[in-house]
PDB file of C-alpha atoms in Angstrom:
ATOM      1  CA  ASP A 114     258.044 145.269 142.268  1.00  0.00           C
ATOM      2  CA  ALA A 115     257.514 141.695 142.787  1.00  0.00           C
ATOM      3  CA  GLY A 116     257.332 139.752 139.434  1.00  0.00           C
ATOM      4  CA  VAL A 117     255.536 136.107 138.391  1.00  0.00           C
ATOM      5  CA  THR A 118     255.634 133.925 141.501  1.00  0.00           C
ATOM      6  CA  GLN A 119     255.900 130.032 141.333  1.00  0.00           C
ATOM      7  CA  SER A 120     255.445 127.473 143.792  1.00  0.00           C
ATOM      8  CA  PRO A 121     257.125 124.609 144.943  1.00  0.00           C
ATOM      9  CA  THR A 122     260.418 125.238 142.909  1.00  0.00           C
ATOM     10  CA  HIS A 123     260.373 121.554 142.577  1.00  0.00           C
ATOM     11  CA  LEU A 124     257.780 118.651 142.760  1.00  0.00           C
ATOM     12  CA  ILE A 125     258.746 114.956 142.508  1.00  0.00           C
ATOM     13  CA  LYS A 126     254.902 112.393 142.127  1.00  0.00           C
ATOM     14  CA  THR A 127     254.078 109.401 142.074  1.00  0.00           C
ATOM     15  CA  ARG A 128     252.003 107.988 138.654  1.00  0.00           C
ATOM     16  CA  GLY A 129     247.796 108.549 139.512  1.00  0.00           C
ATOM     17  CA  GLN A 130     248.288 110.735 141.870  1.00  0.00           C
ATOM     18  CA  GLN A 131     247.507 114.467 142.658  1.00  0.00           C
ATOM     19  CA  VAL A 132     249.293 117.547 142.249  1.00  0.00           C
ATOM     20  CA  THR A 133     248.345 121.467 142.594  1.00  0.00           C
ATOM     21  CA  LEU A 134     251.234 123.918 141.148  1.00  0.00           C
ATOM     22  CA  ARG A 135     250.388 128.078 142.740  1.00  0.00           C
ATOM     23  CA  CYS A 136     251.505 131.404 140.678  1.00  0.00           C
ATOM     24  CA  SER A 137     250.723 134.479 141.699  1.00  0.00           C
ATOM     25  CA  PRO A 138     250.921 136.744 138.790  1.00  0.00           C
ATOM     26  CA  LYS A 139     252.757 140.287 138.733  1.00  0.00           C
ATOM     27  CA  SER A 140     251.167 143.258 140.193  1.00  0.00           C
ATOM     28  CA  GLY A 141     249.118 144.953 138.258  1.00  0.00           C
ATOM     29  CA  HIS A 142     247.746 141.767 136.042  1.00  0.00           C
ATOM     30  CA  ASP A 143     244.998 140.596 136.136  1.00  0.00           C
ATOM     31  CA  THR A 144     245.087 137.474 132.946  1.00  0.00           C
ATOM     32  CA  VAL A 145     247.111 134.107 133.863  1.00  0.00           C
ATOM     33  CA  SER A 146     248.288 131.495 131.735  1.00  0.00           C
ATOM     34  CA  TRP A 147     249.505 128.059 132.135  1.00  0.00           C
ATOM     35  CA  TYR A 148     252.843 126.159 130.191  1.00  0.00           C
ATOM     36  CA  GLN A 149     254.113 122.969 130.153  1.00  0.00           C
ATOM     37  CA  GLN A 150     257.210 122.640 128.982  1.00  0.00           C
ATOM     38  CA  ALA A 151     258.981 119.593 127.787  1.00  0.00           C
ATOM     39  CA  LEU A 152     262.578 119.330 127.429  1.00  0.00           C
ATOM     40  CA  GLY A 153     264.064 121.125 124.218  1.00  0.00           C
ATOM     41  CA  GLN A 154     260.708 122.225 123.366  1.00  0.00           C
ATOM     42  CA  GLY A 155     258.410 125.352 123.301  1.00  0.00           C
ATOM     43  CA  PRO A 156     256.142 125.902 125.588  1.00  0.00           C
ATOM     44  CA  GLN A 157     252.407 124.393 125.279  1.00  0.00           C
ATOM     45  CA  PHE A 158     250.063 126.354 126.662  1.00  0.00           C
ATOM     46  CA  ILE A 159     247.198 124.786 128.905  1.00  0.00           C
ATOM     47  CA  PHE A 160     244.456 127.584 129.573  1.00  0.00           C
ATOM     48  CA  GLN A 161     244.756 131.048 130.503  1.00  0.00           C
ATOM     49  CA  TYR A 162     241.622 132.660 133.605  1.00  0.00           C
ATOM     50  CA  TYR A 163     240.489 136.313 133.347  1.00  0.00           C
ATOM     51  CA  GLU A 164     237.824 136.957 136.217  1.00  0.00           C
ATOM     52  CA  GLU A 165     237.838 133.762 137.223  1.00  0.00           C
ATOM     53  CA  GLU A 166     237.048 132.402 134.909  1.00  0.00           C
ATOM     54  CA  GLU A 167     238.590 129.634 132.061  1.00  0.00           C
ATOM     55  CA  ARG A 168     238.850 131.859 128.880  1.00  0.00           C
ATOM     56  CA  GLN A 169     240.343 130.223 126.935  1.00  0.00           C
ATOM     57  CA  ARG A 170     242.209 125.747 126.730  1.00  0.00           C
ATOM     58  CA  GLY A 171     244.551 124.224 124.723  1.00  0.00           C
ATOM     59  CA  ASN A 172     244.571 120.831 123.730  1.00  0.00           C
ATOM     60  CA  PHE A 173     245.120 119.729 127.394  1.00  0.00           C
ATOM     61  CA  PRO A 174     242.898 116.671 128.681  1.00  0.00           C
ATOM     62  CA  ASP A 175     240.733 117.212 131.458  1.00  0.00           C
ATOM     63  CA  ARG A 176     243.121 116.028 133.751  1.00  0.00           C
ATOM     64  CA  PHE A 177     244.473 119.515 133.421  1.00  0.00           C
ATOM     65  CA  SER A 178     242.267 121.641 135.670  1.00  0.00           C
ATOM     66  CA  GLY A 179     242.750 125.343 137.296  1.00  0.00           C
ATOM     67  CA  HIS A 180     241.163 128.013 138.920  1.00  0.00           C
ATOM     68  CA  GLN A 181     241.645 131.437 139.844  1.00  0.00           C
ATOM     69  CA  PHE A 182     241.019 133.652 143.117  1.00  0.00           C
ATOM     70  CA  PRO A 183     239.820 137.087 143.696  1.00  0.00           C
ATOM     71  CA  ASN A 184     243.150 138.637 144.175  1.00  0.00           C
ATOM     72  CA  TYR A 185     244.129 137.039 140.403  1.00  0.00           C
ATOM     73  CA  SER A 186     246.718 134.644 142.121  1.00  0.00           C
ATOM     74  CA  SER A 187     245.872 130.800 140.608  1.00  0.00           C
ATOM     75  CA  GLU A 188     246.198 127.130 140.812  1.00  0.00           C
ATOM     76  CA  LEU A 189     246.613 124.474 138.315  1.00  0.00           C
ATOM     77  CA  ASN A 190     245.537 121.161 139.036  1.00  0.00           C
ATOM     78  CA  VAL A 191     246.698 118.036 137.209  1.00  0.00           C
ATOM     79  CA  ASN A 192     244.339 114.752 138.134  1.00  0.00           C
ATOM     80  CA  ALA A 193     245.678 110.901 137.892  1.00  0.00           C
ATOM     81  CA  LEU A 194     249.421 111.792 136.577  1.00  0.00           C
ATOM     82  CA  LEU A 195     251.102 110.709 133.819  1.00  0.00           C
ATOM     83  CA  LEU A 196     254.711 109.890 133.040  1.00  0.00           C
ATOM     84  CA  GLY A 197     254.489 111.896 130.581  1.00  0.00           C
ATOM     85  CA  ASP A 198     252.971 114.995 132.955  1.00  0.00           C
ATOM     86  CA  SER A 199     257.221 115.389 133.833  1.00  0.00           C
ATOM     87  CA  ALA A 200     257.557 118.590 132.717  1.00  0.00           C
ATOM     88  CA  LEU A 201     258.566 122.574 133.755  1.00  0.00           C
ATOM     89  CA  TYR A 202     255.416 124.513 134.199  1.00  0.00           C
ATOM     90  CA  LEU A 203     255.078 128.030 133.778  1.00  0.00           C
ATOM     91  CA  CYS A 204     252.754 130.520 134.838  1.00  0.00           C
ATOM     92  CA  ALA A 205     252.965 133.897 132.782  1.00  0.00           C
ATOM     93  CA  SER A 206     250.652 136.671 133.713  1.00  0.00           C
ATOM     94  CA  SER A 207     249.035 140.331 131.253  1.00  0.00           C
ATOM     95  CA  THR A 208     247.170 142.678 131.758  1.00  0.00           C
ATOM     96  CA  ASP A 209     244.759 141.488 129.074  1.00  0.00           C
ATOM     97  CA  ARG A 210     245.298 138.541 125.868  1.00  0.00           C
ATOM     98  CA  GLY A 211     247.080 139.484 123.294  1.00  0.00           C
ATOM     99  CA  ASN A 212     249.929 141.631 125.496  1.00  0.00           C
ATOM    100  CA  GLU A 213     252.887 140.522 126.195  1.00  0.00           C
ATOM    101  CA  GLN A 214     253.427 137.886 128.659  1.00  0.00           C
ATOM    102  CA  PHE A 215     255.908 137.696 131.725  1.00  0.00           C
ATOM    103  CA  PHE A 216     256.824 134.283 133.070  1.00  0.00           C
ATOM    104  CA  GLY A 217     257.250 133.048 136.231  1.00  0.00           C
ATOM    105  CA  PRO A 218     259.946 130.683 137.226  1.00  0.00           C
ATOM    106  CA  GLY A 219     258.612 127.759 136.732  1.00  0.00           C
ATOM    107  CA  THR A 220     257.849 124.086 138.506  1.00  0.00           C
ATOM    108  CA  ARG A 221     259.600 121.223 137.932  1.00  0.00           C
ATOM    109  CA  LEU A 222     257.413 118.329 137.783  1.00  0.00           C
ATOM    110  CA  THR A 223     259.049 114.617 137.894  1.00  0.00           C
ATOM    111  CA  VAL A 224     256.410 111.861 137.860  1.00  0.00           C
ATOM    112  CA  LEU A 225     257.631 108.695 138.562  1.00  0.00           C
TER     113      LEU A 225
ATOM    114  CA  GLU B 154     246.304 125.592 111.243  1.00  0.00           C
ATOM    115  CA  ASP B 155     248.617 128.012 112.686  1.00  0.00           C
ATOM    116  CA  GLN B 156     252.094 127.572 113.058  1.00  0.00           C
ATOM    117  CA  VAL B 157     255.216 129.008 114.410  1.00  0.00           C
ATOM    118  CA  THR B 158     258.271 127.890 113.254  1.00  0.00           C
ATOM    119  CA  GLN B 159     261.938 128.778 114.026  1.00  0.00           C
ATOM    120  CA  SER B 160     265.319 128.050 112.427  1.00  0.00           C
ATOM    121  CA  PRO B 161     268.527 127.548 113.279  1.00  0.00           C
ATOM    122  CA  GLU B 162     267.565 125.154 115.901  1.00  0.00           C
ATOM    123  CA  ALA B 163     270.812 125.921 116.990  1.00  0.00           C
ATOM    124  CA  LEU B 164     273.281 128.265 116.690  1.00  0.00           C
ATOM    125  CA  ARG B 165     277.188 128.590 118.107  1.00  0.00           C
ATOM    126  CA  LEU B 166     278.716 132.224 117.455  1.00  0.00           C
ATOM    127  CA  GLN B 167     282.531 133.080 118.254  1.00  0.00           C
ATOM    128  CA  GLU B 168     282.058 136.284 120.561  1.00  0.00           C
ATOM    129  CA  GLY B 169     281.462 139.545 117.865  1.00  0.00           C
ATOM    130  CA  GLU B 170     280.014 137.605 115.348  1.00  0.00           C
ATOM    131  CA  SER B 171     276.921 138.677 114.389  1.00  0.00           C
ATOM    132  CA  SER B 172     274.180 136.827 112.909  1.00  0.00           C
ATOM    133  CA  SER B 173     270.439 136.283 112.617  1.00  0.00           C
ATOM    134  CA  LEU B 174     267.445 134.007 115.207  1.00  0.00           C
ATOM    135  CA  ASN B 175     264.095 133.423 112.213  1.00  0.00           C
ATOM    136  CA  CYS B 176     260.338 132.670 113.460  1.00  0.00           C
ATOM    137  CA  SER B 177     258.783 131.926 110.240  1.00  0.00           C
ATOM    138  CA  TYR B 178     254.592 132.124 111.186  1.00  0.00           C
ATOM    139  CA  THR B 179     251.479 130.523 109.565  1.00  0.00           C
ATOM    140  CA  VAL B 180     248.525 131.955 111.315  1.00  0.00           C
ATOM    141  CA  SER B 181     245.093 132.868 111.010  1.00  0.00           C
ATOM    142  CA  GLY B 182     245.349 137.132 111.911  1.00  0.00           C
ATOM    143  CA  LEU B 183     247.824 138.176 113.657  1.00  0.00           C
ATOM    144  CA  ARG B 184     247.435 140.209 116.555  1.00  0.00           C
ATOM    145  CA  GLY B 185     250.968 140.513 118.205  1.00  0.00           C
ATOM    146  CA  LEU B 186     254.652 138.274 117.568  1.00  0.00           C
ATOM    147  CA  PHE B 187     256.903 138.221 121.214  1.00  0.00           C
ATOM    148  CA  TRP B 188     260.267 137.601 121.088  1.00  0.00           C
ATOM    149  CA  TYR B 189     261.939 135.756 124.722  1.00  0.00           C
ATOM    150  CA  ARG B 190     265.053 134.510 125.706  1.00  0.00           C
ATOM    151  CA  GLN B 191     265.205 131.464 128.268  1.00  0.00           C
ATOM    152  CA  ASP B 192     268.028 130.314 130.634  1.00  0.00           C
ATOM    153  CA  PRO B 193     268.307 126.890 131.251  1.00  0.00           C
ATOM    154  CA  GLY B 194     265.927 125.476 133.224  1.00  0.00           C
ATOM    155  CA  LYS B 195     264.193 129.166 134.211  1.00  0.00           C
ATOM    156  CA  GLY B 196     261.080 131.142 132.713  1.00  0.00           C
ATOM    157  CA  PRO B 197     261.023 132.981 129.753  1.00  0.00           C
ATOM    158  CA  GLU B 198     262.737 136.304 130.202  1.00  0.00           C
ATOM    159  CA  PHE B 199     260.121 138.996 127.978  1.00  0.00           C
ATOM    160  CA  LEU B 200     262.710 140.713 125.444  1.00  0.00           C
ATOM    161  CA  PHE B 201     260.168 142.092 122.709  1.00  0.00           C
ATOM    162  CA  THR B 202     256.440 142.600 121.164  1.00  0.00           C
ATOM    163  CA  LEU B 203     255.866 143.765 117.361  1.00  0.00           C
ATOM    164  CA  TYR B 204     252.706 144.423 116.147  1.00  0.00           C
ATOM    165  CA  SER B 205     253.167 145.264 112.384  1.00  0.00           C
ATOM    166  CA  ALA B 206     254.439 144.881 109.270  1.00  0.00           C
ATOM    167  CA  GLY B 207     257.565 146.595 109.547  1.00  0.00           C
ATOM    168  CA  GLU B 208     257.738 147.376 112.292  1.00  0.00           C
ATOM    169  CA  GLU B 209     261.132 147.330 113.916  1.00  0.00           C
ATOM    170  CA  LYS B 210     262.707 146.940 118.474  1.00  0.00           C
ATOM    171  CA  GLU B 211     265.863 146.939 119.679  1.00  0.00           C
ATOM    172  CA  LYS B 212     267.799 146.347 122.288  1.00  0.00           C
ATOM    173  CA  GLU B 213     271.649 146.271 123.180  1.00  0.00           C
ATOM    174  CA  ARG B 214     272.635 143.655 120.996  1.00  0.00           C
ATOM    175  CA  LEU B 215     269.613 143.108 120.076  1.00  0.00           C
ATOM    176  CA  LYS B 216     267.030 144.024 117.202  1.00  0.00           C
ATOM    177  CA  ALA B 217     263.926 142.416 116.595  1.00  0.00           C
ATOM    178  CA  THR B 218     262.446 143.014 113.153  1.00  0.00           C
ATOM    179  CA  LEU B 219     258.688 141.970 111.660  1.00  0.00           C
ATOM    180  CA  THR B 220     257.822 140.776 108.183  1.00  0.00           C
ATOM    181  CA  LYS B 221     254.232 139.792 106.767  1.00  0.00           C
ATOM    182  CA  LYS B 222     255.745 136.387 107.512  1.00  0.00           C
ATOM    183  CA  GLU B 223     258.686 135.904 109.660  1.00  0.00           C
ATOM    184  CA  SER B 224     260.313 138.222 111.890  1.00  0.00           C
ATOM    185  CA  PHE B 225     264.532 138.221 112.524  1.00  0.00           C
ATOM    186  CA  LEU B 226     266.674 138.693 115.838  1.00  0.00           C
ATOM    187  CA  HIS B 227     269.462 140.145 114.542  1.00  0.00           C
ATOM    188  CA  ILE B 228     272.160 139.800 117.715  1.00  0.00           C
ATOM    189  CA  THR B 229     274.919 141.933 117.194  1.00  0.00           C
ATOM    190  CA  ALA B 230     278.585 141.797 117.838  1.00  0.00           C
ATOM    191  CA  PRO B 231     277.348 139.106 120.829  1.00  0.00           C
ATOM    192  CA  LYS B 232     278.824 138.750 123.517  1.00  0.00           C
ATOM    193  CA  PRO B 233     279.011 135.303 126.062  1.00  0.00           C
ATOM    194  CA  GLU B 234     276.502 135.916 127.884  1.00  0.00           C
ATOM    195  CA  ASP B 235     274.000 136.487 125.325  1.00  0.00           C
ATOM    196  CA  SER B 236     274.022 132.662 125.156  1.00  0.00           C
ATOM    197  CA  ALA B 237     270.452 131.347 126.261  1.00  0.00           C
ATOM    198  CA  THR B 238     267.497 129.345 124.314  1.00  0.00           C
ATOM    199  CA  TYR B 239     265.657 132.594 122.098  1.00  0.00           C
ATOM    200  CA  LEU B 240     261.723 131.484 121.903  1.00  0.00           C
ATOM    201  CA  CYS B 241     259.767 132.992 119.540  1.00  0.00           C
ATOM    202  CA  ALA B 242     255.451 133.233 120.244  1.00  0.00           C
ATOM    203  CA  VAL B 243     252.636 134.763 117.972  1.00  0.00           C
ATOM    204  CA  PHE B 244     249.175 135.261 119.165  1.00  0.00           C
ATOM    205  CA  THR B 245     245.964 134.754 117.112  1.00  0.00           C
ATOM    206  CA  SER B 246     243.004 137.095 116.677  1.00  0.00           C
ATOM    207  CA  GLY B 247     241.874 133.483 115.443  1.00  0.00           C
ATOM    208  CA  THR B 248     242.202 131.241 118.407  1.00  0.00           C
ATOM    209  CA  TYR B 249     242.785 134.379 120.848  1.00  0.00           C
ATOM    210  CA  LYS B 250     245.891 132.308 121.985  1.00  0.00           C
ATOM    211  CA  TYR B 251     249.823 132.159 122.322  1.00  0.00           C
ATOM    212  CA  ILE B 252     251.298 129.968 120.312  1.00  0.00           C
ATOM    213  CA  PHE B 253     255.459 129.089 120.711  1.00  0.00           C
ATOM    214  CA  GLY B 254     257.951 128.162 118.427  1.00  0.00           C
ATOM    215  CA  THR B 255     260.408 125.515 120.040  1.00  0.00           C
ATOM    216  CA  GLY B 256     263.259 127.940 120.353  1.00  0.00           C
ATOM    217  CA  THR B 257     266.590 127.812 118.718  1.00  0.00           C
ATOM    218  CA  ARG B 258     269.196 127.167 121.341  1.00  0.00           C
ATOM    219  CA  LEU B 259     272.122 130.787 120.575  1.00  0.00           C
ATOM    220  CA  LYS B 260     275.641 129.209 122.029  1.00  0.00           C
ATOM    221  CA  VAL B 261     278.202 131.964 122.197  1.00  0.00           C
ATOM    222  CA  LEU B 262     282.095 131.373 122.127  1.00  0.00           C
ATOM    223  CA  ALA B 263     284.573 133.459 123.947  1.00  0.00           C
TER     224      ALA B 263
END
């Protein structure tokens, strides 16, 4: 049983560029959440998708947007990248909000 | 405002030296409290879910407990492979969001 997968593993971009990160949830999971984790900090909630809709959103600007596909996989898009967007981006899946989440290995984004 | 605080920030133990990590929370309606282990550069690994005060869960050398204001992760006779960052998170019925603490970095010395 495959767990949560994310791609790419690492990514280097320059300021002002746009990036798309991808996530496939654990088999049987229909809810996907995205987090940003800066070095030495806990994960910060970006948003959650369920039934292809954004169900909940954290305190992140509109530059951060997402999408969920019918097969429950998800994308995170970040526009107009800033240096401060450099972080580990984590995807987590669950069977419903409020249940335990299972995390992918993350995508390390570096903005130069 | 919903808040999760973990202490200590860092902890060094000798192999076999038992200790406890603390996660205190102030939230509007706790629906679940979760413990995760995170190795450097990797995604968090799920350990436990606790739902109500008085509940306890165990897994190998780890035991998690929950009260109305805090949770403890007890580590009994730790080994070097237990070295990691331990994260606590809560899910609140007030905001329907997961809120993470900043973690406790545990180092177990052989």
